[in-house]
Short mmCIF file of C-alpha atoms and ligand atoms in Angstrom, two decimals:
data_model
loop_
_atom_site.label_atom_id
_atom_site.label_comp_id
_atom_site.label_asym_id
_atom_site.label_seq_id
_atom_site.Cartn_x
_atom_site.Cartn_y
_atom_site.Cartn_z
CA MET A 1 95.94 -152.81 49.61
CA THR A 2 96.32 -150.66 52.44
CA ASP A 3 99.86 -151.65 54.52
CA GLU A 4 98.72 -153.51 57.63
CA HIS A 5 97.02 -150.91 60.14
CA GLU A 6 98.63 -148.30 58.62
CA ILE A 7 95.96 -145.53 59.52
CA THR A 8 94.86 -146.39 63.10
CA PRO A 9 93.42 -143.83 65.77
CA TRP A 10 96.62 -144.16 67.30
CA ASN A 11 98.75 -144.26 65.04
CA VAL A 12 99.44 -142.61 61.31
CA SER A 13 102.68 -144.47 59.26
CA ASP A 14 104.60 -142.23 57.82
CA THR A 15 105.08 -143.26 54.70
CA PHE A 16 101.25 -141.90 54.27
CA GLN A 17 100.28 -139.85 51.36
CA GLU A 18 98.32 -137.19 49.67
CA ALA A 19 97.44 -139.58 46.91
CA GLN A 20 96.70 -142.55 48.98
CA TYR A 21 93.71 -141.28 50.77
CA GLU A 22 91.08 -141.84 48.07
CA ARG A 23 92.62 -145.78 48.33
CA VAL A 24 92.53 -146.35 51.72
CA ALA A 25 88.83 -144.15 52.46
CA THR A 26 87.42 -146.44 50.06
CA GLU A 27 88.60 -149.80 51.29
CA PHE A 28 87.20 -148.66 54.99
CA GLY A 29 84.10 -148.95 52.81
CA ALA A 30 83.86 -145.33 52.80
CA LYS A 31 82.36 -143.60 49.51
CA ILE A 32 84.10 -139.98 47.68
CA ILE A 33 82.14 -137.27 47.64
CA ASP A 34 81.49 -136.46 44.24
CA GLU A 35 79.37 -133.76 42.39
CA PRO A 36 75.20 -134.00 43.18
CA LEU A 37 76.62 -134.89 46.31
CA LYS A 38 78.23 -131.82 46.51
CA TYR A 39 75.46 -129.87 45.05
CA GLU A 40 73.15 -131.22 47.37
CA ILE A 41 74.88 -129.95 50.34
CA LYS A 42 75.03 -126.32 48.55
CA GLU A 43 71.50 -126.79 48.15
CA LEU A 44 70.56 -127.05 51.41
CA ALA A 45 72.99 -125.25 53.71
CA GLY A 46 73.48 -122.67 51.17
CA ASP A 47 76.65 -123.09 49.75
CA LEU A 48 79.60 -125.41 49.60
CA HIS A 49 82.78 -124.93 52.57
CA ARG A 50 85.70 -124.08 51.49
CA PHE A 51 86.82 -127.62 53.11
CA ILE A 52 85.05 -129.33 50.54
CA GLN A 53 85.37 -127.68 47.47
CA TYR A 54 89.62 -127.46 48.33
CA GLY A 55 88.99 -131.12 48.68
CA ILE A 56 89.74 -131.26 52.94
CA PHE A 57 86.88 -133.52 53.25
CA PHE A 58 86.78 -136.05 50.56
CA ALA A 59 84.89 -138.71 51.53
CA HIS A 60 81.82 -140.13 53.84
CA ARG A 61 79.45 -142.93 55.11
CA ASP A 62 75.60 -142.65 54.15
CA LEU A 63 75.46 -138.12 53.75
CA ASP A 64 73.58 -138.81 50.22
CA LEU A 65 70.87 -140.65 52.94
CA LEU A 66 71.11 -138.23 55.75
CA LEU A 67 70.61 -135.69 53.64
CA ASP A 68 67.50 -136.89 51.69
CA GLY A 69 66.06 -137.33 54.98
CA TYR A 70 66.71 -133.57 56.17
CA ARG A 71 64.89 -132.61 52.32
CA LYS A 72 61.68 -134.19 54.06
CA GLY A 73 62.13 -132.32 57.57
CA ARG A 74 64.34 -134.72 59.95
CA LYS A 75 66.43 -133.38 61.77
CA PHE A 76 69.69 -134.83 62.50
CA TYR A 77 72.50 -133.41 65.20
CA LEU A 78 76.05 -132.85 64.61
CA TYR A 79 78.82 -135.37 66.80
CA THR A 80 82.15 -135.18 67.22
CA GLY A 81 85.49 -134.87 69.88
CA ARG A 82 89.24 -134.54 70.63
CA GLY A 83 91.78 -136.91 72.52
CA PRO A 84 92.58 -134.15 75.40
CA SER A 85 96.68 -135.65 75.45
CA GLY A 86 98.24 -131.98 75.30
CA LYS A 87 98.18 -128.88 73.82
CA MET A 88 95.93 -128.27 70.50
CA HIS A 89 97.18 -127.53 66.98
CA LEU A 90 96.28 -125.69 63.94
CA GLY A 91 95.20 -129.55 61.90
CA HIS A 92 92.83 -130.76 65.37
CA LEU A 93 90.67 -127.42 64.46
CA ILE A 94 89.98 -128.69 61.09
CA PRO A 95 87.24 -130.49 61.91
CA PHE A 96 85.75 -128.37 64.84
CA ILE A 97 85.79 -124.94 62.14
CA PHE A 98 83.96 -127.48 59.18
CA THR A 99 81.37 -128.73 62.16
CA LYS A 100 80.58 -125.07 63.08
CA TRP A 101 79.58 -124.24 60.22
CA LEU A 102 77.88 -127.00 59.18
CA GLN A 103 76.14 -126.74 62.59
CA GLU A 104 75.47 -123.16 61.79
CA ARG A 105 73.91 -124.13 58.82
CA PHE A 106 71.89 -126.52 59.15
CA ASN A 107 71.01 -124.92 62.55
CA VAL A 108 71.15 -128.49 65.08
CA ASP A 109 72.28 -129.83 68.48
CA LEU A 110 76.39 -130.29 68.09
CA VAL A 111 78.10 -133.03 70.66
CA ILE A 112 81.38 -133.18 71.35
CA GLN A 113 83.30 -135.93 73.10
CA ILE A 114 86.23 -135.34 75.54
CA THR A 115 87.85 -138.60 75.32
CA ASP A 116 90.29 -138.03 78.67
CA ASP A 117 89.57 -141.95 79.92
CA GLU A 118 91.38 -142.36 76.46
CA LYS A 119 94.17 -140.70 76.87
CA PHE A 120 94.76 -142.40 80.25
CA ILE A 121 94.64 -146.07 78.64
CA PHE A 122 96.59 -145.17 75.72
CA ARG A 123 99.44 -142.49 76.51
CA ASP A 124 101.44 -142.08 80.40
CA SER A 125 99.45 -138.62 81.20
CA SER A 126 98.38 -138.07 84.77
CA ARG A 127 95.33 -137.88 85.67
CA GLU A 128 96.40 -133.66 86.52
CA ASP A 129 97.84 -133.36 83.17
CA LEU A 130 94.25 -135.24 81.33
CA ASP A 131 92.66 -132.51 83.28
CA ARG A 132 93.85 -129.05 82.45
CA PHE A 133 94.52 -130.52 79.30
CA THR A 134 91.02 -130.98 79.12
CA ARG A 135 90.26 -128.14 80.12
CA GLU A 136 92.55 -126.09 77.52
CA ASN A 137 91.25 -127.83 74.96
CA ILE A 138 87.68 -127.53 75.71
CA VAL A 139 88.69 -123.45 75.32
CA ASP A 140 89.86 -123.66 72.78
CA ILE A 141 87.33 -125.25 70.92
CA LEU A 142 84.41 -123.42 72.03
CA SER A 143 86.22 -120.41 70.99
CA LEU A 144 86.17 -121.00 67.17
CA GLY A 145 82.38 -119.26 68.59
CA PHE A 146 79.84 -122.83 69.13
CA LYS A 147 76.44 -121.16 70.01
CA PRO A 148 76.22 -122.99 74.08
CA GLU A 149 72.78 -123.08 73.45
CA LYS A 150 73.13 -126.24 70.87
CA THR A 151 76.14 -127.79 70.84
CA HIS A 152 77.32 -130.19 74.32
CA VAL A 153 80.16 -131.55 75.61
CA LEU A 154 80.57 -134.62 77.10
CA ILE A 155 83.79 -135.17 79.36
CA ASP A 156 83.84 -139.12 79.29
CA THR A 157 85.05 -139.20 83.44
CA LYS A 158 83.08 -136.29 84.10
CA ASN A 159 79.85 -138.81 82.38
CA SER A 160 80.87 -142.16 82.92
CA GLY A 161 77.84 -143.23 84.80
CA LEU A 162 76.14 -142.16 81.43
CA LEU A 163 78.46 -144.19 79.48
CA TYR A 164 79.44 -146.93 80.96
CA ASN A 165 75.72 -148.56 81.08
CA TYR A 166 75.26 -147.40 77.53
CA GLY A 167 79.06 -148.13 76.28
CA ILE A 168 78.62 -151.99 77.69
CA GLN A 169 75.68 -152.44 75.65
CA VAL A 170 77.84 -151.52 72.31
CA ALA A 171 80.97 -153.35 74.09
CA LYS A 172 78.98 -157.32 74.16
CA HIS A 173 78.49 -156.53 70.26
CA ILE A 174 82.28 -156.56 69.92
CA THR A 175 85.18 -159.62 69.91
CA ALA A 176 88.54 -158.59 70.61
CA SER A 177 89.21 -160.35 66.94
CA THR A 178 87.60 -157.58 66.08
CA VAL A 179 88.83 -154.60 67.88
CA LYS A 180 92.47 -155.83 66.52
CA SER A 181 91.40 -157.01 63.16
CA VAL A 182 90.57 -153.68 63.52
CA PHE A 183 92.45 -151.10 65.27
CA GLY A 184 96.19 -153.41 65.02
CA LEU A 185 95.60 -154.07 69.03
CA LYS A 186 97.93 -157.60 69.73
CA ASP A 187 97.72 -159.63 73.11
CA SER A 188 99.88 -158.04 75.55
CA ASP A 189 97.83 -154.03 75.22
CA ASN A 190 96.26 -153.14 78.46
CA ILE A 191 92.31 -154.82 78.56
CA GLY A 192 91.25 -150.60 78.48
CA LYS A 193 92.54 -150.45 75.24
CA PHE A 194 89.98 -153.29 73.69
CA PHE A 195 86.93 -151.79 76.02
CA PHE A 196 87.39 -147.78 74.47
CA THR A 197 86.11 -148.19 71.41
CA SER A 198 82.46 -148.86 72.63
CA ILE A 199 83.00 -145.31 74.32
CA GLN A 200 83.46 -143.73 71.65
CA SER A 201 80.38 -145.12 69.92
CA VAL A 202 78.21 -144.20 72.81
CA PRO A 203 77.13 -140.85 71.36
CA ALA A 204 76.72 -141.61 68.31
CA PHE A 205 73.88 -142.84 69.29
CA ILE A 206 73.27 -140.72 73.01
CA VAL A 207 70.27 -137.90 71.22
CA SER A 208 67.90 -141.31 70.31
CA ALA A 209 68.96 -143.39 73.67
CA ILE A 210 67.94 -140.16 75.62
CA THR A 211 65.01 -139.17 73.60
CA GLY A 212 63.28 -142.17 72.84
CA HIS A 213 63.35 -142.05 68.93
CA ASN A 214 65.92 -142.24 66.39
CA VAL A 215 67.61 -138.66 66.07
CA PRO A 216 69.92 -139.33 62.67
CA CYS A 217 73.42 -138.48 63.11
CA LEU A 218 76.93 -137.06 61.31
CA ILE A 219 80.31 -137.32 62.24
CA PRO A 220 82.56 -134.92 61.10
CA TYR A 221 86.49 -135.74 61.20
CA ALA A 222 89.52 -136.51 59.95
CA ILE A 223 90.36 -140.47 57.87
CA ASP A 224 92.09 -141.49 61.83
CA GLN A 225 88.74 -141.90 63.15
CA ASP A 226 87.29 -144.09 60.82
CA PRO A 227 87.91 -147.72 62.04
CA HIS A 228 85.73 -146.72 64.63
CA PHE A 229 82.75 -145.40 63.30
CA LYS A 230 82.64 -148.43 60.91
CA ILE A 231 82.05 -150.55 63.98
CA SER A 232 79.67 -148.34 65.26
CA ARG A 233 77.67 -148.67 62.37
CA ASP A 234 78.36 -152.56 62.13
CA ILE A 235 76.67 -152.66 65.98
CA LEU A 236 73.98 -150.05 66.18
CA PRO A 237 71.66 -151.08 64.21
CA LYS A 238 71.51 -154.65 66.43
CA LEU A 239 70.69 -152.16 69.14
CA GLY A 240 67.94 -150.64 67.64
CA TYR A 241 69.13 -147.51 66.41
CA ASP A 242 70.30 -145.97 63.08
CA LYS A 243 73.85 -146.37 61.48
CA PRO A 244 75.58 -142.86 61.71
CA ALA A 245 76.26 -140.93 58.76
CA SER A 246 79.75 -139.66 58.40
CA ILE A 247 82.15 -136.78 56.59
CA ILE A 248 85.59 -137.87 56.47
CA SER A 249 89.00 -135.60 56.11
CA LYS A 250 92.09 -135.64 55.43
CA PHE A 251 95.67 -134.59 57.60
CA ILE A 252 96.63 -131.62 57.37
CA PRO A 253 99.94 -132.33 56.61
CA SER A 254 103.55 -131.42 59.16
CA LEU A 255 105.54 -128.30 58.77
CA LYS A 256 107.89 -130.94 57.05
CA GLY A 257 105.51 -131.69 54.47
CA THR A 258 104.51 -135.15 55.26
CA GLY A 259 103.11 -137.10 57.57
CA LYS A 260 99.83 -135.76 60.18
CA MET A 261 101.31 -132.28 62.53
CA SER A 262 101.54 -133.77 65.76
CA SER A 263 101.54 -133.06 69.39
CA SER A 264 103.95 -135.29 70.50
CA ASP A 265 106.76 -133.18 68.14
CA GLU A 266 106.66 -129.43 68.80
CA ASN A 267 107.72 -128.42 65.64
CA SER A 268 105.48 -130.45 63.46
CA GLY A 269 102.69 -127.88 63.23
CA ILE A 270 101.99 -124.47 64.77
CA TYR A 271 100.32 -124.75 67.89
CA LEU A 272 97.85 -122.23 69.27
CA ASP A 273 99.88 -121.03 72.30
CA ASP A 274 102.28 -120.36 70.04
CA GLU A 275 103.35 -116.74 70.10
CA ASN A 276 104.06 -114.56 67.30
CA ARG A 277 107.55 -114.72 67.09
CA THR A 278 108.02 -118.90 67.25
CA ILE A 279 104.78 -119.09 64.02
CA LYS A 280 107.78 -116.51 62.13
CA LYS A 281 109.95 -119.18 62.70
CA LYS A 282 108.37 -122.20 62.30
CA LEU A 283 106.53 -120.88 58.70
CA MET A 284 110.38 -119.58 58.21
CA LYS A 285 112.72 -122.48 59.53
CA TYR A 286 110.87 -125.21 59.13
CA ALA A 287 107.74 -125.15 57.11
CA PHE A 288 107.84 -127.42 53.61
CA SER A 289 107.80 -124.05 50.81
CA GLY A 290 106.66 -125.35 47.65
CA GLY A 291 108.50 -122.42 46.10
CA ARG A 292 112.01 -122.62 43.95
CA ASP A 293 115.71 -122.92 45.83
CA THR A 294 116.78 -118.58 44.26
CA MET A 295 114.16 -115.82 43.39
CA GLU A 296 115.43 -115.91 39.92
CA GLU A 297 113.90 -119.18 39.67
CA GLN A 298 110.76 -118.87 41.21
CA ARG A 299 109.95 -115.76 38.83
CA LYS A 300 110.59 -117.46 36.28
CA PHE A 301 109.10 -121.02 37.44
CA GLY A 302 106.63 -119.68 39.63
CA ALA A 303 105.59 -122.44 43.18
CA ASN A 304 104.05 -125.09 43.66
CA PRO A 305 101.13 -123.87 46.03
CA ASP A 306 99.91 -127.77 46.50
CA VAL A 307 102.12 -128.94 48.88
CA ASP A 308 103.21 -125.72 50.11
CA PHE A 309 102.71 -125.38 54.00
CA ALA A 310 102.37 -121.50 54.13
CA PHE A 311 100.11 -121.50 50.97
CA ASN A 312 98.01 -124.17 52.05
CA THR A 313 97.85 -122.93 56.20
CA TYR A 314 96.58 -119.22 54.71
CA ARG A 315 93.99 -121.30 52.19
CA MET A 316 92.81 -123.34 55.43
CA LEU A 317 91.70 -119.87 57.68
CA GLU A 318 91.12 -117.54 54.16
CA PRO A 319 87.07 -117.83 54.47
CA ASP A 320 86.91 -116.16 50.38
CA VAL A 321 87.65 -118.20 48.06
CA ALA A 322 88.18 -115.91 45.43
CA THR A 323 90.53 -114.05 47.58
CA ALA A 324 92.42 -117.46 48.08
CA SER A 325 92.61 -118.28 45.14
CA LYS A 326 94.10 -115.46 43.39
CA ILE A 327 96.98 -115.81 45.77
CA TYR A 328 97.28 -118.92 44.38
CA ASN A 329 97.81 -117.47 40.78
CA GLU A 330 100.20 -115.36 41.62
CA TYR A 331 102.47 -117.77 43.72
CA LYS A 332 101.71 -119.99 41.52
CA SER A 333 103.32 -117.85 38.12
CA GLY A 334 106.03 -116.18 40.42
CA GLN A 335 104.66 -112.96 41.23
CA ILE A 336 104.93 -114.47 44.44
CA LEU A 337 108.01 -115.23 46.37
CA SER A 338 108.41 -118.06 49.14
CA GLY A 339 109.17 -115.62 51.67
CA GLU A 340 106.59 -113.55 50.94
CA MET A 341 103.85 -116.77 51.24
CA LYS A 342 105.38 -117.47 54.79
CA MET A 343 104.58 -113.67 55.49
CA ILE A 344 100.70 -113.55 53.84
CA ALA A 345 100.05 -117.29 56.71
CA TYR A 346 101.78 -115.30 59.52
CA GLU A 347 99.41 -112.99 59.11
CA LYS A 348 95.85 -115.01 58.45
CA ILE A 349 97.47 -116.63 61.34
CA VAL A 350 98.12 -114.32 64.10
CA ASP A 351 94.66 -112.91 62.90
CA PHE A 352 92.95 -115.80 63.63
CA PHE A 353 94.74 -116.61 66.82
CA GLU A 354 93.24 -112.85 68.28
CA ALA A 355 89.68 -113.39 67.00
CA LEU A 356 90.36 -117.23 69.22
CA ASN A 357 91.22 -115.43 71.79
CA SER A 358 89.20 -112.94 72.03
CA ARG A 359 86.79 -115.24 73.06
CA ARG A 360 88.64 -116.95 75.28
CA ASP A 361 87.76 -115.65 78.87
CA SER A 362 83.82 -115.30 78.00
CA VAL A 363 84.18 -119.80 76.98
CA SER A 364 85.49 -119.37 79.96
CA LYS A 365 83.58 -117.79 82.32
CA ASN A 366 80.54 -119.42 81.05
CA MET A 367 81.98 -123.27 80.63
CA GLU A 368 79.32 -124.57 82.22
CA ASP A 369 76.65 -123.23 79.75
CA TYR A 370 78.09 -125.78 77.05
CA MET A 371 78.03 -129.03 79.36
CA PHE A 372 76.36 -132.22 78.26
CA SER A 373 73.71 -132.52 80.26
CA PRO A 374 70.76 -135.08 78.99
CA ASP A 375 68.02 -132.84 80.46
CA ARG A 376 68.82 -130.52 78.06
CA PHE A 377 67.71 -132.68 74.88
CA LEU A 378 63.87 -133.54 76.35
P1 LIG B 1 91.87 -136.51 68.45
O1 LIG B 1 91.79 -135.53 69.71
O2 LIG B 1 92.99 -136.89 68.02
O3 LIG B 1 92.03 -135.40 67.24
C1 LIG B 1 90.61 -134.57 67.07
C2 LIG B 1 90.36 -134.61 65.88
O4 LIG B 1 90.95 -133.43 65.01
C3 LIG B 1 91.56 -134.52 63.73
N1 LIG B 1 92.75 -134.43 63.59
C4 LIG B 1 93.18 -133.62 62.49
N2 LIG B 1 92.73 -133.20 61.12
C5 LIG B 1 92.98 -132.67 59.91
N3 LIG B 1 94.13 -132.49 60.67
C6 LIG B 1 95.09 -133.13 61.19
N4 LIG B 1 96.86 -133.27 61.24
C7 LIG B 1 94.52 -133.89 62.39
N5 LIG B 1 94.96 -134.32 63.15
C8 LIG B 1 93.90 -134.64 63.74
C9 LIG B 1 91.14 -136.09 64.59
O5 LIG B 1 90.51 -137.18 63.09
C10 LIG B 1 89.76 -136.20 65.01
O6 LIG B 1 88.79 -136.06 64.61
N6 LIG B 1 89.16 -139.89 69.57
C11 LIG B 1 89.02 -139.04 69.11
C12 LIG B 1 88.22 -138.19 69.65
C13 LIG B 1 87.17 -138.24 69.20
C14 LIG B 1 86.54 -138.00 68.81
C15 LIG B 1 84.53 -138.44 68.47
C16 LIG B 1 86.92 -137.52 67.15
C17 LIG B 1 86.07 -138.19 70.14
N7 LIG B 1 84.45 -138.74 69.56
C18 LIG B 1 84.10 -138.35 67.17
C19 LIG B 1 86.53 -137.82 66.05
C20 LIG B 1 84.83 -137.94 66.23
C21 LIG B 1 90.56 -138.67 69.03
O7 LIG B 1 91.17 -138.61 69.67
O8 LIG B 1 90.84 -137.09 68.15
#
């Protein structure tokens, strides 16, 4: 059994490890992405994204049904999000890199919810800080290269009328005891925390609500967000909407190897605004290595790339699976040393950040073009 509230959107236990993902996802009621489903994704998308090949996106809810519909001509839309509690790190980009691929391959609309209200309720952040992080995080996300014509950024506090009116319909069907048992909330928690999940459900049916007909929704996220959508799936049919489908990822482990990269610990991950020398220092000094203690041992026995932060980060950012697999084999066999692996990862991260930075100005200038508005769906 899962330890009580081992994973919630606001807490991931430090003892949580790779081997536990499949168990937790299945206990939550999700299914593991199996070979026939991989085949189906590949058929419809043209190829299989590396995150699925590597088992980073590993579980789903009703993705098979959604793709079945798509095959028969039923277009869906994508929905994902970000809680702007601070600077973004590489782990936060996982769902967005993947979502961008889905958007391009299926040519569908995407709603990105920015839950600044959530971070106001759950953290001690001031409204000023939240506004700043909201803006910075949106620029970070959009700089991945999302297309404005199909991308709709929904900032909660800026769209409060719409979200509140739909949110209360969801809230009416959620009891305090459900929220307590799903999220581990206590009587002493503020009542905003109890209500918040209703707001995170709204974008899962907002396109259907606006257009007046059911449009299937697919939500990519890491497993910590699953409890919200377990609730959405129970309630949306009661409101006349389809259950949303989802595709679920693991966490990118922290620099130190276990736990998830966290916004509250600077040295737990690589942040998008880290300077080159900081990135190098973090990799050289803190990154968990799957290499051996000495060069001789490394040459003789090779490394364990699977647990190596530098290798995993490199692989996440390298679009060519064959090249990544060559590096994997060379590192594993001892041809590549740990320090060399760290430099390979360093160069990949720096290139990736340069590409992001090259798009920032244009995204900042044109931010209005990406903003959510109901008319854009009509
Ligand atoms: P947030 O801001 O905590 O996280 C943003 C997205 O990143 C995922 N994530 C990670 N993925 C891989 N490795 C990590 N170390 C890692 N840390 C976080 C999260 O699962 C999430 O997908 N309440 C949400 C915002 C939200 C949302 C959504 C997310 C609103 N609607 C719909 C996903 C789908 C939040 O605070 O996410």
